[in-house]
XYZ file of C-alpha atoms in Angstrom:
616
model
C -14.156 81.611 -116.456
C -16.231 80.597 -119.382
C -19.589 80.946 -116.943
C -18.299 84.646 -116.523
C -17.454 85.756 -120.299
C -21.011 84.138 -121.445
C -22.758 86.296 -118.767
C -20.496 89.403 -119.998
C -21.711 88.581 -123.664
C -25.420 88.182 -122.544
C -25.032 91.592 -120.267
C -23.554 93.489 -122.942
C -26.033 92.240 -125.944
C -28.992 93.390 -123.517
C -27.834 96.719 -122.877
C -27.458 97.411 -126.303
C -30.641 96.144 -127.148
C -31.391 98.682 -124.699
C -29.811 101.505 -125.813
C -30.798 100.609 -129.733
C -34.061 100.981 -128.530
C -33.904 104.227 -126.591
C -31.804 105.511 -129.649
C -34.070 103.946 -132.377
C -30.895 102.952 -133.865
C -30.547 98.811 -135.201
C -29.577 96.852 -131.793
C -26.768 95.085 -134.367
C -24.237 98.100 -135.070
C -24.158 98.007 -130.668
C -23.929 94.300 -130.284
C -20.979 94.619 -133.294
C -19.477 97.457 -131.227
C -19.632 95.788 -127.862
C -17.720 92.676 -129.295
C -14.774 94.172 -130.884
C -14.503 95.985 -127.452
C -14.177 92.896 -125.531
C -12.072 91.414 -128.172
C -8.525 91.023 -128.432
C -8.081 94.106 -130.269
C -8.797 96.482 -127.632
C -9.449 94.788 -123.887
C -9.078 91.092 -124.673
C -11.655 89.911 -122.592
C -12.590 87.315 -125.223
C -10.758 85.312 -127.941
C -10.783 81.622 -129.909
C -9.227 80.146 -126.678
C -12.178 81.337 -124.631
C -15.081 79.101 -125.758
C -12.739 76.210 -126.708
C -14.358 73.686 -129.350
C -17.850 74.820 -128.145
C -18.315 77.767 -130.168
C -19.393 76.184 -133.182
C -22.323 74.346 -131.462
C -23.517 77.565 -129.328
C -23.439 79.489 -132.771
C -24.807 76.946 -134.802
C -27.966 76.394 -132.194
C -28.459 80.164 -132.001
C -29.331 80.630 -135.822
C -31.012 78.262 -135.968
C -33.794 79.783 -132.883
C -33.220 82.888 -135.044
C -33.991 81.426 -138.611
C -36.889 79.490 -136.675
C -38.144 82.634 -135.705
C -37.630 84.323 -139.105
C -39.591 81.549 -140.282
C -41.929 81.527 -138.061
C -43.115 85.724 -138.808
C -42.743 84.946 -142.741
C -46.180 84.471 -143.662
C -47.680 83.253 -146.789
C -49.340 86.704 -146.679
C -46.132 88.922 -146.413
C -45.039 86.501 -149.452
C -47.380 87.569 -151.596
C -46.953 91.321 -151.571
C -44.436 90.943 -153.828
C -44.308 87.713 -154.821
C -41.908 88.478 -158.358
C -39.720 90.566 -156.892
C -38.913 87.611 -153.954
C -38.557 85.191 -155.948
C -35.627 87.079 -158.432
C -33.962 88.107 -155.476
C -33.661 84.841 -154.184
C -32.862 83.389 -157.188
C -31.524 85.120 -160.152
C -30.096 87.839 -157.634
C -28.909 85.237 -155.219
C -26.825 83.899 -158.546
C -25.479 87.521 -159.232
C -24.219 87.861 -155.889
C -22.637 84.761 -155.917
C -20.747 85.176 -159.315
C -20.247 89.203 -158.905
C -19.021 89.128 -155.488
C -16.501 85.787 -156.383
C -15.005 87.534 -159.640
C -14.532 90.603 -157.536
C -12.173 88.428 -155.081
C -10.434 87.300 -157.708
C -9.688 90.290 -159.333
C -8.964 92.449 -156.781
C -7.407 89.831 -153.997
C -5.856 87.703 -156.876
C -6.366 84.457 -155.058
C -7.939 81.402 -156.855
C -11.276 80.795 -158.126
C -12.684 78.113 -155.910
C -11.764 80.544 -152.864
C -13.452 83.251 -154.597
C -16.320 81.088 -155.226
C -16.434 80.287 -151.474
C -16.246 84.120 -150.569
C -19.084 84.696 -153.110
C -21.530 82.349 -151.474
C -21.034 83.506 -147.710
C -21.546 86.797 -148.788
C -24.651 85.632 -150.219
C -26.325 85.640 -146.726
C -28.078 88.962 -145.450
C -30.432 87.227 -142.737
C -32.799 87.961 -139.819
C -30.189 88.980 -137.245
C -29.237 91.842 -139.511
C -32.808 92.607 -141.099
C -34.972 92.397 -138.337
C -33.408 94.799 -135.835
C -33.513 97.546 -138.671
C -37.336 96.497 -139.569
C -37.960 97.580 -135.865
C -36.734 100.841 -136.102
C -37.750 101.744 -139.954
C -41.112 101.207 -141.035
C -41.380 100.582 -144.641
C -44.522 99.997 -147.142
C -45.184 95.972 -146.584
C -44.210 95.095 -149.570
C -40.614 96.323 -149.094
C -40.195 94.680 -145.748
C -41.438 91.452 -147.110
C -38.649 91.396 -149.883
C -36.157 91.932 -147.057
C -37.806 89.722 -144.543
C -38.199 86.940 -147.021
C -34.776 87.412 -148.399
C -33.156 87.289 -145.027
C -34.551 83.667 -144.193
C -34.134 81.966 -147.525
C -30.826 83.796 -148.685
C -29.358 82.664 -145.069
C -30.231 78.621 -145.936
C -29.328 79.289 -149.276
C -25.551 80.490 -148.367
C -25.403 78.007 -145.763
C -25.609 74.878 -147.950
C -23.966 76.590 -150.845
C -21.112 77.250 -148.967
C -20.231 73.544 -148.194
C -21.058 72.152 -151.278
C -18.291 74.712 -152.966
C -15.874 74.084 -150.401
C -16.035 70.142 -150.425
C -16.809 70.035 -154.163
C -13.980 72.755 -155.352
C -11.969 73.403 -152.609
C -11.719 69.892 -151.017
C -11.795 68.431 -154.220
C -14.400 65.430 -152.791
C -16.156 65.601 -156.054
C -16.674 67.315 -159.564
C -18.207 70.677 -160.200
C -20.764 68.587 -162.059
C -21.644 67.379 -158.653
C -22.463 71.159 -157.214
C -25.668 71.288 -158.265
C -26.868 67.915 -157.019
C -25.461 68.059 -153.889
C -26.866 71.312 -153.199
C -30.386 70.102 -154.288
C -29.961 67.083 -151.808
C -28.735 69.096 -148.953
C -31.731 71.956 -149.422
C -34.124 68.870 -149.878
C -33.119 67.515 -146.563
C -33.307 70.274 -144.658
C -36.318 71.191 -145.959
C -38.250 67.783 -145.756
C -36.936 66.811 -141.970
C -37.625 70.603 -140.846
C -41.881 70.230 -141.875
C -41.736 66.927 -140.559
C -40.716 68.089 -137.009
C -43.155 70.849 -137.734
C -45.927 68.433 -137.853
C -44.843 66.409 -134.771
C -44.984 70.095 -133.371
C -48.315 71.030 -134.094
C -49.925 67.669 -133.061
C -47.826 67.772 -129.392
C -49.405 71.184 -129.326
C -52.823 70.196 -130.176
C -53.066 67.570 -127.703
C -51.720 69.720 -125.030
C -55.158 72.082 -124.912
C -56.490 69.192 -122.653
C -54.223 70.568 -120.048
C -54.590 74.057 -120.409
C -53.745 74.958 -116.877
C -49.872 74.090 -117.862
C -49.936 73.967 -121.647
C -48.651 77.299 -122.377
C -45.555 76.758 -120.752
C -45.545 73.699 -122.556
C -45.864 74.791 -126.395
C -42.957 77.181 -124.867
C -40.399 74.004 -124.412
C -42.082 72.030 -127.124
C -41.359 74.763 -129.814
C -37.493 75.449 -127.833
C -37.097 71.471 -128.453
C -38.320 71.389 -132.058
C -36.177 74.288 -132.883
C -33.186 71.934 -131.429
C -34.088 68.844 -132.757
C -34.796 69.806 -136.417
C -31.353 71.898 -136.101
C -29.250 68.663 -134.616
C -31.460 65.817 -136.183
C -30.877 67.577 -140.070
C -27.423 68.222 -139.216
C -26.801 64.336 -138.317
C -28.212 63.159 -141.441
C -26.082 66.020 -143.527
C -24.089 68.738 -142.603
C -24.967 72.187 -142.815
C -29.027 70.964 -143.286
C -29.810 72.325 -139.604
C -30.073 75.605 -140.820
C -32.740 74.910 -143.600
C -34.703 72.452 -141.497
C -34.923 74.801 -138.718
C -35.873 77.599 -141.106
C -38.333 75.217 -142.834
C -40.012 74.458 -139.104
C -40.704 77.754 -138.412
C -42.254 78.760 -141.285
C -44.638 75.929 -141.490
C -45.941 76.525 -137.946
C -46.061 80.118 -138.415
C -48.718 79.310 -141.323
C -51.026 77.055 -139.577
C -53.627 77.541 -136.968
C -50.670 76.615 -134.233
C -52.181 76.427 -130.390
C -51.008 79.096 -128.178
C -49.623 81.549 -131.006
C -49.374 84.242 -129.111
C -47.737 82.593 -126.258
C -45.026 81.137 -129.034
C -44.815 84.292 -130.404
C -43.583 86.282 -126.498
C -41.220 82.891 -126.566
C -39.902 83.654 -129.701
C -39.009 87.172 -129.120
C -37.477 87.055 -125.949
C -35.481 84.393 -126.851
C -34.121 85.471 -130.196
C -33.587 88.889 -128.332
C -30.596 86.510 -126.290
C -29.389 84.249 -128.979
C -28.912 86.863 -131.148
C -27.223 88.897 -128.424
C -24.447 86.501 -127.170
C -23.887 85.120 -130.919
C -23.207 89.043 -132.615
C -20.990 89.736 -129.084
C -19.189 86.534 -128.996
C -18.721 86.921 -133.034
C -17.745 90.362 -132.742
C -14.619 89.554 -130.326
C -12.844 86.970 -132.726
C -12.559 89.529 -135.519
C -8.868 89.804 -136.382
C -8.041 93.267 -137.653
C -4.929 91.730 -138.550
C -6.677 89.561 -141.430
C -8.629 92.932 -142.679
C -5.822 95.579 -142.614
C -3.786 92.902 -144.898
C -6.315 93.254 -147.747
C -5.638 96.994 -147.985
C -7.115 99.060 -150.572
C -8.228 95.874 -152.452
C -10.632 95.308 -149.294
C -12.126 98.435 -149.758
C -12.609 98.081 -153.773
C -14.526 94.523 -152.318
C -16.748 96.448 -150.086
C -17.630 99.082 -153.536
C -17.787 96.724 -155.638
C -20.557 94.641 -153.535
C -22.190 97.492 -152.036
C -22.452 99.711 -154.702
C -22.469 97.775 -157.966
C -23.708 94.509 -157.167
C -26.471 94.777 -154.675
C -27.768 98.225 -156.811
C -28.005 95.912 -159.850
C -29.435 92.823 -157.818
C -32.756 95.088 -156.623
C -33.115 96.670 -159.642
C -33.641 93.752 -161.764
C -35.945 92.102 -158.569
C -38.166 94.833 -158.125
C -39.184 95.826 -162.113
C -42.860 96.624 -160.722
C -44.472 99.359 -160.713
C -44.795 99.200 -157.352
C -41.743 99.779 -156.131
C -40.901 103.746 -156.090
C -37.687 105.140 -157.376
C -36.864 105.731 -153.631
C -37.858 102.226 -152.113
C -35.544 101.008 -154.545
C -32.684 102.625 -153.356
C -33.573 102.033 -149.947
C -33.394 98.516 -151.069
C -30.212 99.157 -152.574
C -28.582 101.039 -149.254
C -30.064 98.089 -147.454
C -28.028 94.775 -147.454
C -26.475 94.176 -144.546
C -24.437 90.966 -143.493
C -24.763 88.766 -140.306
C -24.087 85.699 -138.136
C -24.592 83.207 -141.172
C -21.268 84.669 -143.659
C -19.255 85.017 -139.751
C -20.552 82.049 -138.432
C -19.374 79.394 -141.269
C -16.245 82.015 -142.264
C -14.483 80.930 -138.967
C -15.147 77.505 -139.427
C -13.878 77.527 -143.313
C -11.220 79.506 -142.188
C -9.560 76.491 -139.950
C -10.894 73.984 -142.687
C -8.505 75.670 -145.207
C -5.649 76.364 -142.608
C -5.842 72.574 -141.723
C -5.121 71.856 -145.855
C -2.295 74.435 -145.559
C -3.433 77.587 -147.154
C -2.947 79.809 -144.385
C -3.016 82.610 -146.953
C -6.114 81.464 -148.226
C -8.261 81.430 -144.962
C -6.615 84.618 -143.774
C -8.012 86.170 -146.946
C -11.055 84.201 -146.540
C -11.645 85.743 -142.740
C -10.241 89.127 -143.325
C -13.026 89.713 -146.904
C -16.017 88.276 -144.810
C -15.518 89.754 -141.692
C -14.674 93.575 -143.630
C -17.923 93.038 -145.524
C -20.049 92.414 -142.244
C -18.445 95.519 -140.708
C -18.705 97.882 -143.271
C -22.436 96.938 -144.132
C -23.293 96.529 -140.496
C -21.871 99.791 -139.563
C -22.918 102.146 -142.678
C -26.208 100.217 -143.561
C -27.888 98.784 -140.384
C -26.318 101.797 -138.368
C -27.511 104.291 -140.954
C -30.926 102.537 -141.931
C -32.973 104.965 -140.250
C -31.312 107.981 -141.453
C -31.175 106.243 -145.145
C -34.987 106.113 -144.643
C -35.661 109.142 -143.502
C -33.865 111.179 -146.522
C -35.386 108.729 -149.226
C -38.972 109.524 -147.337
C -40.013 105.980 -147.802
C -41.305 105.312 -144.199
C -44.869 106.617 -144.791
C -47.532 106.105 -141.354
C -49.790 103.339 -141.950
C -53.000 104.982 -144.068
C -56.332 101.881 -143.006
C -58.585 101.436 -145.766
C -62.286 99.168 -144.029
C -63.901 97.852 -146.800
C -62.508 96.005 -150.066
C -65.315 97.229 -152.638
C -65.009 99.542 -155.967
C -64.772 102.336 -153.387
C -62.455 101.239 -151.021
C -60.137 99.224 -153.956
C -60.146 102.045 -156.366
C -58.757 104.765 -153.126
C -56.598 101.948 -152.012
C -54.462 101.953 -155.714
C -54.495 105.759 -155.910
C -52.936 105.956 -152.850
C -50.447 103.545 -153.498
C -49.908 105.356 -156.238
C -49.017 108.694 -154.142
C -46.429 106.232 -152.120
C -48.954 106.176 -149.170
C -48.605 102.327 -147.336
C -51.741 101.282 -147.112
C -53.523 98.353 -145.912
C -57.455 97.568 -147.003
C -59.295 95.344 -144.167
C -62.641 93.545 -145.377
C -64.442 90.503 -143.890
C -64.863 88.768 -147.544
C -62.188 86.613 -148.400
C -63.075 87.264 -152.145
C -62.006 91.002 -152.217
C -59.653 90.362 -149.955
C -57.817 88.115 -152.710
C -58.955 90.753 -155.035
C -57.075 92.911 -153.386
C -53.975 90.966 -153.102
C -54.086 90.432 -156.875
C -53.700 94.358 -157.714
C -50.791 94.433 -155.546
C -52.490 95.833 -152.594
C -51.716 94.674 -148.969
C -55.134 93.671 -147.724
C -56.287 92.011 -144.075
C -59.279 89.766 -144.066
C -61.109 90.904 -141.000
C -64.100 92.824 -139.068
C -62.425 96.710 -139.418
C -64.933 97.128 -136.251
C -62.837 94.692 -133.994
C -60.420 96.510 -132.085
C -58.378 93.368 -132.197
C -58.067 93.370 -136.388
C -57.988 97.303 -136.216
C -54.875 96.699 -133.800
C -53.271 93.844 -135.955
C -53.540 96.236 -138.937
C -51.345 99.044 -137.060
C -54.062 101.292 -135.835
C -51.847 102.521 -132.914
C -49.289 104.117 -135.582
C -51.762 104.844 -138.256
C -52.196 108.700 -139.733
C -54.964 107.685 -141.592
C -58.413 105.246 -141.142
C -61.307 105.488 -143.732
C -64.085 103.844 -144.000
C -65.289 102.940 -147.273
C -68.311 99.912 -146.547
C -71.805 100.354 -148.283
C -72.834 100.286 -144.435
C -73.027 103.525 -142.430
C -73.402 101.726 -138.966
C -70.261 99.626 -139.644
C -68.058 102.920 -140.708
C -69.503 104.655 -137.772
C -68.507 102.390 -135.589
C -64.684 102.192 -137.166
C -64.452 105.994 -136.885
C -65.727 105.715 -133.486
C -62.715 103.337 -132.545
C -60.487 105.023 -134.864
C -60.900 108.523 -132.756
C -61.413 107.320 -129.180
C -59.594 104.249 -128.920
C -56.905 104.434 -131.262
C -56.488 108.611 -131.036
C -55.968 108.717 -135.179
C -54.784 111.830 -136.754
C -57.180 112.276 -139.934
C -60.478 109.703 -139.841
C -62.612 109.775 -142.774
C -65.617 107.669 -144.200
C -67.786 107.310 -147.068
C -71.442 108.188 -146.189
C -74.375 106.696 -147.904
C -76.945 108.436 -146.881
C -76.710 112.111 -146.674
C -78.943 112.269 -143.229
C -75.865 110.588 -141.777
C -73.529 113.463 -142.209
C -74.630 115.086 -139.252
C -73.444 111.887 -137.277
C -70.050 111.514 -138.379
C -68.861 115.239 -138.543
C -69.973 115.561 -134.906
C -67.233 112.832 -134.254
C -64.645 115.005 -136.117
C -64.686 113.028 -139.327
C -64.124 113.801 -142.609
C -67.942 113.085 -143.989
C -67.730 112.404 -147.826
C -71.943 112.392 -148.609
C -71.377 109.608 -151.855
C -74.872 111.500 -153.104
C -72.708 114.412 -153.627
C -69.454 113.079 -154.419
C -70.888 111.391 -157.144
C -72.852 114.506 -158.297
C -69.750 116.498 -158.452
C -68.048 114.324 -160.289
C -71.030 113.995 -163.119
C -70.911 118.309 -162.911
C -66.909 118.509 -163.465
C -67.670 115.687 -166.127
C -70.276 118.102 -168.091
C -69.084 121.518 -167.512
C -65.118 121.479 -166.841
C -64.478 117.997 -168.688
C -60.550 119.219 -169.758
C -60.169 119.301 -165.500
C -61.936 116.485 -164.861
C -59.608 114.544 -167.317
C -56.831 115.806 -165.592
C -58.030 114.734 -161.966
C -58.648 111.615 -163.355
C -54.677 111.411 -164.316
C -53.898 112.675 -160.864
C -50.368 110.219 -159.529
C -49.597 109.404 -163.688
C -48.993 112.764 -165.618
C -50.462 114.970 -162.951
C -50.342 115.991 -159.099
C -52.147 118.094 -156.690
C -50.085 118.557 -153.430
C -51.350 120.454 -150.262
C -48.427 120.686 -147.554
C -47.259 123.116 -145.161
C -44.263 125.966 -145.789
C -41.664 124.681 -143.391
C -38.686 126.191 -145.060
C -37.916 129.055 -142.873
C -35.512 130.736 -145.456
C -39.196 131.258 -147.599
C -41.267 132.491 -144.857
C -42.119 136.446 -145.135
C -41.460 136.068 -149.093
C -44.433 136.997 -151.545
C -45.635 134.750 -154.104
C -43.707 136.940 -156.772
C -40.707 136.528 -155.525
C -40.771 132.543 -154.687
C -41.085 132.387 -159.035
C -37.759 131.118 -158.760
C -38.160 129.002 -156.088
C -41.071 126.939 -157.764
C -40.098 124.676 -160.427
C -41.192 125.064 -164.301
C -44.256 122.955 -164.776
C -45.889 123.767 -161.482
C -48.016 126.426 -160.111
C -49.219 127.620 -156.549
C -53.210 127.058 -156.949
C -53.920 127.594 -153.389
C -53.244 129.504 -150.413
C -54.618 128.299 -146.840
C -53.492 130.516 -143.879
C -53.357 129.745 -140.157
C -56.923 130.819 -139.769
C -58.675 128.546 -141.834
C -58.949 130.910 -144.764
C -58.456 129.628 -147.941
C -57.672 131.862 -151.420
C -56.056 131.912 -154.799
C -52.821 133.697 -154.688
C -51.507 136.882 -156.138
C -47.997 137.990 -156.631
C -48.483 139.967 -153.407
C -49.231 137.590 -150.982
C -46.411 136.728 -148.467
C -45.911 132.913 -146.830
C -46.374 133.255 -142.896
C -45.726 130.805 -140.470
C -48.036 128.143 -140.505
C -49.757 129.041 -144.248
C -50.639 125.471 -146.173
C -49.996 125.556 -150.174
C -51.533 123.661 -152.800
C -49.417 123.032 -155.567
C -51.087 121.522 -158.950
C -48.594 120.474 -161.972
C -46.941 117.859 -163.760
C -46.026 115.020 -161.194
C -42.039 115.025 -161.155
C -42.410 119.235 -160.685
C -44.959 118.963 -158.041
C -42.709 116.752 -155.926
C -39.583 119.251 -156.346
C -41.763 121.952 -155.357
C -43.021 119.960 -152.014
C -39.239 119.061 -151.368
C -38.115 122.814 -151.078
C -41.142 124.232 -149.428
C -41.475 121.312 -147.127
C -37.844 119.809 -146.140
C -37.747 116.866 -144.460
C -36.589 116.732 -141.226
């Protein structure tokens, strides 16, 4: 019987991994879905009984593949896009949740303040199984999906240890509140120390296995599979709840080495964390007693506000105070918070821990809060990331930027400015980190290797310009960026204007730097009040050049859109279908098809794009 139910969980989890995909909707609000329908609320396929005392292990073995593998993609790279903002999130914010989310059990639930404590730090937990299935169907500037990525993995060890060290310290009463903070620094210390040891054994099992390279890459396969276990089991046997840290702490430090075989590890990775993460959300899913969440009644609901809409809101904006997080990626960030296996995971243990010290009430709260917290977020925030995206218009195409210099550095920040994700490429290691210090997301690379033009998203990009002192080398990257990688717009700085010829015959954008720079010296001398202005363009000032897709405006004239175009904004230019280009009158009428340039202040410029061109 049990062989049968664990094949119905793995069937189920991969046809909604399936149908997440088809759908481009997060694989979790399925997997959630197909467990409470195999549950014993509605078929009662699956229950507690089912899996026996085994449960625990399976789960506990699963995360920790899936916090491996977290660990593993978290880069010291994706770290530093936004290095402040991670570390106040997973920090001061972690502390805010933790407090906020306990004082909100207490007050609403009325139950003690140790159980409210213990609430507070599961719910501290967002994690990979949650984030990552939304990061593959929303693409967000790096920097954003490195705050959730890295918040996932270390929040998830984080709540994990906390949790234990409340409940034994507070609830248990093995100890003093004095004692919290020490034993949690032990605990993390543990994990953390015996994970990068088996990390190391790793890498030098790995490194002697290239002398067998006929059978080695199924070998790093079993040798990673058996470090994830044995960091997991060996942590756990020295101190509970450690497993979780050391396996997170193993992945990330062979994910940041030179590891043999890392893209064999990687295909591992994925295809296994694609099953663990199925049978553990489906087998999760089923033991979800309605019973526990239809007794907290409205006070349930004021929970789910009160975390959702006060807390995490107040969390990201006092993490992400930089600049470079827009108005909009902040409330994405807000929308965005989603709980998973770690808060449902160590709730159903905790749950028996305080029935067997006879508060029954007490768990049954404990169950019903956590598992009406995963629901709700999983449901309205991983179900509805896409669509969240989509209306804050923070999932800008990938705009490639080959070559680090003044030229390349100075376009990169100006389009970050204008929200546009980029990513600068350069072989130097120097601008690179130059790069990286202004905030930007940079790849150190050739821009005229397929490979690094691949790595840096070419295949989804709108954008590639070329920006090198070298007009062979941003030949050569138009050249791929046209034929190989089929880009939209392709554009390239050209040093010598004899070249021109060359790259406009490929389609590109030719910007003669001769030219350009005489233009510049010309506005400079005789329209120096414009010039200024251009030179504010993103801070006080916009120029915005989209297409009229609001039907309701088409066949209108200029005169009578006046109302339609906000104060501080005016239409500059008019391009129609046929290339032609003019400064409007009054009497011109939008067609089908017409592009308008609007030039303003920046906040009236953006209105005006908004309700010419909707978003779809």
């Amino acid at each position: 019987m049990l062989v049968a139910t664990v094949a119905l969980v793995l069937a189920l989890g991969v046809a909604s991994r399936v149908l997440a995909d088809r759908l481009r909707i997060p694989s979790v609000l399925f997997l959630i879905v197909a467990g409470i329908a195999i549950g014993p609320e509605v078929l009662g396929l699956v229950s507690r009984e089912t899996f026996g005392g085994g449960l625990s292990a399976m789960v506990g073995v699963s995360v920790a593949i899936i916090l491996f593998e977290g660990g593993y993609h978290l880069h010291l790279d994706k770290l530093r896009e936004s290095p402040t903002a991670l570390t106040r999130l997973v920090t001061v914010g972690a502390a805010i949740t933790w407090l906020g989310t306990a004082a909100a059990v207490v007050v609403f639930l009325e139950t003690s303040l140790e159980v409210g404590l213990l609430v507070g730090a599961l719910l501290i937990a967002t994690g990979p199984t949650v984030i990552g299935p939304i990061l593959q169907v929303v693409t967000v500037r790096d920097h954003v999906a490195s705050v959730l990525e890295g918040e996932g993995v270390i929040n998830d060890v984080t709540a994990a240890i906390l949790v234990v060290v409340v409940f034994e310290v507070l609830v248990a009463g093995n100890g003093t509140p004095a004692a919290l903070v020490g034993d949690f620094a032990i605990r993390l210390f543990v994990g953390l120390v015996f994970g990068a040891l088996v990390a190391g054994v790793v890498w030098l099992v790995l490194d002697r296995a290239r002398s067998r390279p006929c059978a080695a890459p199924l070998h790093a396969r079993l040798i990673v599979l058996a470090g994830v276990v044995v960091a997991y089991a060996g942590a756990e046997t020295i101190a509970s709840e450690t497993g979780i840290a050391a396996a997170a702490m193993a992945g990330f430090v062979l994910g940041n080495v030179e590891l043999p075989y890392h893209e064999d590890v990687i295909d591992f990775l994925d295809d296994l964390s694609v099953v663990v993460l199925s049978f553990i959300f489906v087998a999760l899913a089923a033991l979800i007693d309605f019973a526990d969440i239809r007794a907290l009644g409205l006070a349930g609901l004021a929970i789910v506000v009160a975390i959702t809409l006060v807390l995490r809101p107040a969390v990201i904006y006092l993490s992400t105070t930089s600049e470079r997080f827009t108005h909009n990626e902040r409330l994405f960030l807000s929308a965005v918070g989603p709980r998973g296996i770690i808060p449902a995971s160590v709730a159903t243990l905790f749950a028996v821990e305080l029935q067997a010290l006879g508060r029954t009430q007490e768990a049954q709260l404990l169950a019903g809060t956590v598992f009406l917290i995963i629901f709700a977020t999983v449901v309205l925030q991983a179900g509805l990331a896409r669509q969240i995206a989509d209306y804050l218009e923070v999932s800008p195409m990938r705009t490639i930027i080959v070559g680090g210099g003044r030229v390349g550095l100075s376009l990169a920040e100006r389009l970050e400015q204008d929200g546009e994700n980029v990513l600068l490429i350069d072989l130097d290691p120097d601008a690179v980190e130059k790069a990286r210090k202004r905030g930007l997301t940079a790849l150190e690379g050739d821009g005229t290797d397929a490979d690094v033009l691949e790595q840096a998203g070419a295949d989804d990009a709108k954008t590639v310009i070329a920006t090198t002192p070298d007009d062979d080398v941003n030949l050569l990257v138009c050249q791929l960026a046209k034929t190989t990688y089929d880009v939209e717009s392709v554009a390239s700085r050209v040093n010598q204007p004899d070249n021109v010829d060359a790259f406009e015959s490929l389609g590109v954008h030719a910007i003669d730097l001769s030219m350009a720079t005489a233009w510049s010296l010309e506005n400079v001398l005789e329209r120096p009040s414009l010039s200024a202005w251009m030179n504010e363009l993103g801070r006080t000032g916009d120029v915005q050049e989209i297409e009229v897709t609001a039907t309701d405006l088409v066949g209108k004239t200029i005169a009578n859109l006046n109302a339609e175009i906000p104060d501080g904004v005016i239409v500059g230019l008019l391009t129609h279908r046929n290339g032609a280009t003019e400064v409007p009158t009054g009497d011109h009428e939008l067609r089908e098809g017409d592009r308008v340039t609007f030039l303003g202040q920046t906040d009236a410029v953006d209105r005006a794009v908004k309700r010419f061109h909707p978003h779809d």
